[in-house]
Backbone as ProteinMPNN parsed JSONL, in Angstrom:
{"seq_chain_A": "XXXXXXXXXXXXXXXXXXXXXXXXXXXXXXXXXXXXXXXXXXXXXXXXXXXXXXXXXXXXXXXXXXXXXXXXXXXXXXXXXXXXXXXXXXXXXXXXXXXXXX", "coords_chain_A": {"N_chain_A": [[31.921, -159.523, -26.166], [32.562, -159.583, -22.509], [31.745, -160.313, -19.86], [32.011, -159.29, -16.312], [31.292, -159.508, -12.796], [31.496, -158.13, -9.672], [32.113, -158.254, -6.144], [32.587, -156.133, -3.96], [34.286, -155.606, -0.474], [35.454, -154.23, 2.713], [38.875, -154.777, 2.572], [38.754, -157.231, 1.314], [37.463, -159.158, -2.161], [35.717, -160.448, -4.273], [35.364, -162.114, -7.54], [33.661, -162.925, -10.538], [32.782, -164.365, -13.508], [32.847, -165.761, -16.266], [33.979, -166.067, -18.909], [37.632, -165.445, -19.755], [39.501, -162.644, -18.725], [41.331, -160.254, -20.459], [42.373, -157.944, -18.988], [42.021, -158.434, -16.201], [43.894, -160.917, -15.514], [46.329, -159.5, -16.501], [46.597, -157.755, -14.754], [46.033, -159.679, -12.396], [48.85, -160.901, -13.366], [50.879, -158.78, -12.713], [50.437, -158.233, -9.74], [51.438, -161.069, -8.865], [53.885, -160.294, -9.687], [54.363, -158.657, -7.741], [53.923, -155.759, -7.991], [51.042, -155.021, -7.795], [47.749, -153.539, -7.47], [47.221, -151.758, -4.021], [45.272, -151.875, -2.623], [41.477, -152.565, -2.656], [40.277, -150.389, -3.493], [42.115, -149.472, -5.699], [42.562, -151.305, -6.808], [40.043, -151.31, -8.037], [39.655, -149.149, -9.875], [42.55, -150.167, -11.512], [41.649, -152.355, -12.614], [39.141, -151.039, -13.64], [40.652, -149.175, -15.608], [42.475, -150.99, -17.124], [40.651, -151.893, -18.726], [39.252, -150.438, -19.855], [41.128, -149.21, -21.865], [41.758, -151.503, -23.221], [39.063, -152.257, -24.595], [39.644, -149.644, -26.139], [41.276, -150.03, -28.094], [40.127, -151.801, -29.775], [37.83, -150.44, -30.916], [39.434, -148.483, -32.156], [40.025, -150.398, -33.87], [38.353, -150.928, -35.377], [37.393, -148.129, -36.171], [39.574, -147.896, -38.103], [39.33, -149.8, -40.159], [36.988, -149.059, -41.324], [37.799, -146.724, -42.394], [39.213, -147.325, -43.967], [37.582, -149.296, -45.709], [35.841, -147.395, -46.036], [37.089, -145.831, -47.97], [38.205, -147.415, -50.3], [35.587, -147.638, -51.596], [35.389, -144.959, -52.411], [37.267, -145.212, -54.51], [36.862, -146.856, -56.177], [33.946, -148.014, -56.871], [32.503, -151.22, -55.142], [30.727, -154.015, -55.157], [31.49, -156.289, -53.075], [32.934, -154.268, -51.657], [30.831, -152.736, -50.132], [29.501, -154.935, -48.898], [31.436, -155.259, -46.755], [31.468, -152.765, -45.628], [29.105, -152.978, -44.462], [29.25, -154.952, -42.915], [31.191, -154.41, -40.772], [30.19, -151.619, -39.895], [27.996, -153.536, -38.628], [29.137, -154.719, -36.274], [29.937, -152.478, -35.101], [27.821, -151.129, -34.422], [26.526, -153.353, -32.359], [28.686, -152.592, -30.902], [28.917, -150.41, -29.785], [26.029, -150.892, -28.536], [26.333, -152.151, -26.086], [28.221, -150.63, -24.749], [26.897, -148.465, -24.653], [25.183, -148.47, -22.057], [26.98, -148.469, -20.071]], "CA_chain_A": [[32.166, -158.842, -24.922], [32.885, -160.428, -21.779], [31.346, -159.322, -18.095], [32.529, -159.609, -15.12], [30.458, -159.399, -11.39], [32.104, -158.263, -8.383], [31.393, -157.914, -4.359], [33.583, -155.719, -2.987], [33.967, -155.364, 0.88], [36.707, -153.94, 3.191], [39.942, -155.669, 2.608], [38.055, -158.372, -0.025], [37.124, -158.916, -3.795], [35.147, -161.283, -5.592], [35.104, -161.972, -9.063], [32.643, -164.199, -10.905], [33.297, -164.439, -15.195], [32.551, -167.039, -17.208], [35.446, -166.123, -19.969], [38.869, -165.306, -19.107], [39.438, -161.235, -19.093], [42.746, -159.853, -20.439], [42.236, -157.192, -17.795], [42.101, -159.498, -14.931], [45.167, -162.011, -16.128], [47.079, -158.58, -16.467], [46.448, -157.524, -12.521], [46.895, -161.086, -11.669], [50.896, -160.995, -13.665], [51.046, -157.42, -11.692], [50.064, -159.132, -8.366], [52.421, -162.395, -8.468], [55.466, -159.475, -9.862], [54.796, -157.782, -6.46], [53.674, -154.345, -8.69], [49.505, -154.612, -8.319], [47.162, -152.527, -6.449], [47.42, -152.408, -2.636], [44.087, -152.007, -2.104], [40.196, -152.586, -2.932], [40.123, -149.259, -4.581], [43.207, -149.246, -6.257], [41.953, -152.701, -7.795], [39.09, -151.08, -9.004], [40.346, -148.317, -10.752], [43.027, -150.699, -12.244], [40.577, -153.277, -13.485], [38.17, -150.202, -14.701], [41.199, -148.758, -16.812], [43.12, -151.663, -18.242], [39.322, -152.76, -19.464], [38.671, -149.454, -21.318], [42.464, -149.156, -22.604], [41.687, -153.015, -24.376], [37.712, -152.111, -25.468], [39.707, -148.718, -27.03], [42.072, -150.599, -29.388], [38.637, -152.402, -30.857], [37.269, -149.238, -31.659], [39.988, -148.154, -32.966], [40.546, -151.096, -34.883], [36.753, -150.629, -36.473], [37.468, -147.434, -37.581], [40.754, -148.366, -39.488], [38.695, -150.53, -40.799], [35.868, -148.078, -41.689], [37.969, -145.562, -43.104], [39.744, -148.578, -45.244], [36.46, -150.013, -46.469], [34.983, -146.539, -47.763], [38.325, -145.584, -49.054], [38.115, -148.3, -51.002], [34.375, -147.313, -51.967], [35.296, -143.889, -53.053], [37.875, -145.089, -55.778], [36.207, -147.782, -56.928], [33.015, -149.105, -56.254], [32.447, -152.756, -55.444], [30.091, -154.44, -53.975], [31.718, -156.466, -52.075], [33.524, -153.405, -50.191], [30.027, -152.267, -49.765], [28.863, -155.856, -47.786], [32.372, -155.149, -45.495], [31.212, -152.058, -45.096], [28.001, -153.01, -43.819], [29.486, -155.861, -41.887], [31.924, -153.13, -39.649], [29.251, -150.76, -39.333], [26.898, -153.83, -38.018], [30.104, -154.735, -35.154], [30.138, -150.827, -34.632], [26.179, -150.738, -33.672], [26.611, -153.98, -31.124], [29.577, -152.324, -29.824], [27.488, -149.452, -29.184], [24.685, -151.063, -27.488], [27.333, -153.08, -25.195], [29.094, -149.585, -24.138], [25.731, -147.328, -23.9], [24.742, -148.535, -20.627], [28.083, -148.559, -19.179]], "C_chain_A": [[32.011, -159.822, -23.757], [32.535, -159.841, -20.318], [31.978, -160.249, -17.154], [31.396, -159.135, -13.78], [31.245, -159.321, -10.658], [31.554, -157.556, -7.505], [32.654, -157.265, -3.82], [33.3, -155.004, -1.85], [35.674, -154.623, 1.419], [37.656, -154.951, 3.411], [39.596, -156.925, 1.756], [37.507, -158.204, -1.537], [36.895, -160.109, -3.803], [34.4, -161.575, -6.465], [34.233, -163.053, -9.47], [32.955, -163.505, -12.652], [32.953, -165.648, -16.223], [33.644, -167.039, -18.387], [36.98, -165.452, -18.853], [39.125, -163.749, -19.357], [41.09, -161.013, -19.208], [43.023, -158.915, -19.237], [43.132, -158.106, -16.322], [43.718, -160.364, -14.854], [46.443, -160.764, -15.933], [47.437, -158.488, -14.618], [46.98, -158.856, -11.724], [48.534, -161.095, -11.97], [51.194, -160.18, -12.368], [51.557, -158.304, -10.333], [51.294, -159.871, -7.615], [53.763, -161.479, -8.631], [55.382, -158.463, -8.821], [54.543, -156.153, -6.546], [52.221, -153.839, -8.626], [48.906, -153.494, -7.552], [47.241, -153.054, -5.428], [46.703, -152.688, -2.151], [42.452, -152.473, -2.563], [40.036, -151.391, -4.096], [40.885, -148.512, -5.445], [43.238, -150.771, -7.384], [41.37, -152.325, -8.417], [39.172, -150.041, -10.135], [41.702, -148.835, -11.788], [42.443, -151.412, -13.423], [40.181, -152.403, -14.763], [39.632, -149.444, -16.23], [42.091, -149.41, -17.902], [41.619, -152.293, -18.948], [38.848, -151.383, -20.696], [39.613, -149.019, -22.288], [42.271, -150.485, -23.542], [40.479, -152.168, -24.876], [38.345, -150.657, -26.666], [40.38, -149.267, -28.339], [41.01, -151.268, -29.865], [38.154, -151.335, -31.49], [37.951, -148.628, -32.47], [40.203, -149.207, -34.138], [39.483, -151.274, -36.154], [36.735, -149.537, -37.219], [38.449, -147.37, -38.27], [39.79, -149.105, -40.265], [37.647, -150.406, -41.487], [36.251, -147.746, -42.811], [38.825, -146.775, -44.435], [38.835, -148.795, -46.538], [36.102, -148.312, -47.408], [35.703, -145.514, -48.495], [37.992, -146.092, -50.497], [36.762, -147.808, -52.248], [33.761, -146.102, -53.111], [36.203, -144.206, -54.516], [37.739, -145.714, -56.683], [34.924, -148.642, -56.642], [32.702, -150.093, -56.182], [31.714, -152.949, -54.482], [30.253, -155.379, -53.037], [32.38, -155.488, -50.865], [32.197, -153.09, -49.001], [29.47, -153.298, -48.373], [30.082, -155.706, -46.726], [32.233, -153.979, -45.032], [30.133, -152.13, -44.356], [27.913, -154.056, -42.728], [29.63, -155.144, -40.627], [31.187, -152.329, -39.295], [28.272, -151.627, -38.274], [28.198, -154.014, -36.409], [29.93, -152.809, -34.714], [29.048, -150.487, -33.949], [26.145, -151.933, -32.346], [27.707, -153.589, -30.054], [29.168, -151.122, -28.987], [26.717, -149.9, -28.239], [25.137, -151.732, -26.525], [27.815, -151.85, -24.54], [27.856, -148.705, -23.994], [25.439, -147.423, -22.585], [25.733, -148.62, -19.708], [28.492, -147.234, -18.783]], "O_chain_A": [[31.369, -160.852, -23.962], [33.171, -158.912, -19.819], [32.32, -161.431, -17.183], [30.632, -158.223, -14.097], [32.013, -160.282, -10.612], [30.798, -156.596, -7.656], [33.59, -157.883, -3.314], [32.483, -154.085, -1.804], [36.699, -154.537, 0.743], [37.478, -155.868, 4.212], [40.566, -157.67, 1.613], [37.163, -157.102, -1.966], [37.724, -160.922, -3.394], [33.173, -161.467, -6.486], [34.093, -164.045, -8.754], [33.288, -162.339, -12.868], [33.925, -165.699, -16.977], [34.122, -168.122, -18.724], [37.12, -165.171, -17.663], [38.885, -163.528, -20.544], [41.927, -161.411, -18.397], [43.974, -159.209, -18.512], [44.247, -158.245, -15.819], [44.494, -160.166, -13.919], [47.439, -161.062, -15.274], [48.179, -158.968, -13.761], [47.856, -159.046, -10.881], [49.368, -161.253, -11.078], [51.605, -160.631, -11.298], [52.637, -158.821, -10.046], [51.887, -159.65, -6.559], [54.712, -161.737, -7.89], [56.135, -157.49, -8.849], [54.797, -155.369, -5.631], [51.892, -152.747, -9.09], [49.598, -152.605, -7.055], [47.326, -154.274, -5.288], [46.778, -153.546, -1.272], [42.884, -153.302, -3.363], [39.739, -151.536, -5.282], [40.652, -147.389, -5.891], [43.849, -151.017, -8.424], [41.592, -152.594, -9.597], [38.698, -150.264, -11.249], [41.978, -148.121, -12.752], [42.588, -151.251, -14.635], [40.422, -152.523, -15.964], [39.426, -149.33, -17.439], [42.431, -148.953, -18.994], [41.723, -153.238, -19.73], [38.358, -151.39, -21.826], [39.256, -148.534, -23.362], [42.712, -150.391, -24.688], [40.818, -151.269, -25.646], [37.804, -150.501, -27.761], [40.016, -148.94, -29.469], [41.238, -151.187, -31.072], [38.077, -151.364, -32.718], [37.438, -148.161, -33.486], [40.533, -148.823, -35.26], [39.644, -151.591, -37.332], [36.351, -149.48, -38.388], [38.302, -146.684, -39.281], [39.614, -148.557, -41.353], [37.225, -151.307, -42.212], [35.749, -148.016, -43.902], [38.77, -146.697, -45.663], [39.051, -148.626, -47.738], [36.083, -148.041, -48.608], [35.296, -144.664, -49.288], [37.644, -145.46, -51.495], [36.95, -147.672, -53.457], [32.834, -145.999, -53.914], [35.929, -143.571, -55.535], [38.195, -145.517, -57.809], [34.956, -149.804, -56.238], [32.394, -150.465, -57.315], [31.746, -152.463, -53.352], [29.4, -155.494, -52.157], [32.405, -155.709, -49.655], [32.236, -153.115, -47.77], [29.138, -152.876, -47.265], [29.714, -156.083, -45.613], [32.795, -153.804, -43.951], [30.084, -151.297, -43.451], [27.015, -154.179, -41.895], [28.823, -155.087, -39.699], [31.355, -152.069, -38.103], [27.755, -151.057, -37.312], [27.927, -153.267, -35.469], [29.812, -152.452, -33.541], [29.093, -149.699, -33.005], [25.739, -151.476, -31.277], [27.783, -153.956, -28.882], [29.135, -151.003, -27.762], [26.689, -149.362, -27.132], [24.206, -152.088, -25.802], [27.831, -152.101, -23.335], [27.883, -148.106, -22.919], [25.444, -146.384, -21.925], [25.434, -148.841, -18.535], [29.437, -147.085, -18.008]]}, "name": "protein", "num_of_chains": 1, "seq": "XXXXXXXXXXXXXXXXXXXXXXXXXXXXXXXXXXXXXXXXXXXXXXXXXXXXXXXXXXXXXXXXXXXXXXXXXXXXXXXXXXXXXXXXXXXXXXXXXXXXXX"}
């Protein structure tokens, strides 16, 4: 996961990041194609929903990946499904404790 810090004032924004956010890079294309937000609070509501539209395709992609593994589990048991099951479940509990306080 990847944070971001921002100061926003009337008519200003700034960002502080240390990785590069697909979010952000998006708004920026927007921006330069003349299509972004006009304002401060039309930024922020962009930002906030292309950031929970990306974090949803992860979640979703954990439980494909769930329901895969104890597919798998029910028709044949193996223990390696069992350690990929216990991998995806451990990504599923940090993704958790990354999105609780948000």
């Amino acid at each position: 996961m990847v944070s971001i810090r921002l100061w926003i004032e009337d008519g200003r924004i700034i960002s502080t990041r240390k990785r590069q956010l697909k979010s952000v890079k998006e708004i920026q294309a927007d921006l330069e194609a003349g299509s972004g937000p006009r304002n401060c609070g039309e930024f922020l509501v962009t930002l906030l929903a292309r950031m929970t539209e990306n974090i949803g395709g992860v979640i979703e992609e954990l439980e494909d990946r769930m329901a895969d593994v104890e597919e798998q589990l029910l028709q044949s048991p193996q223990p390696h499904a069992r350690q990929v099951l216990a991998d995806v479940r451990r990504e599923a509990v940090a993704l958790r404790r990354y999105l609780g306080p948000q």
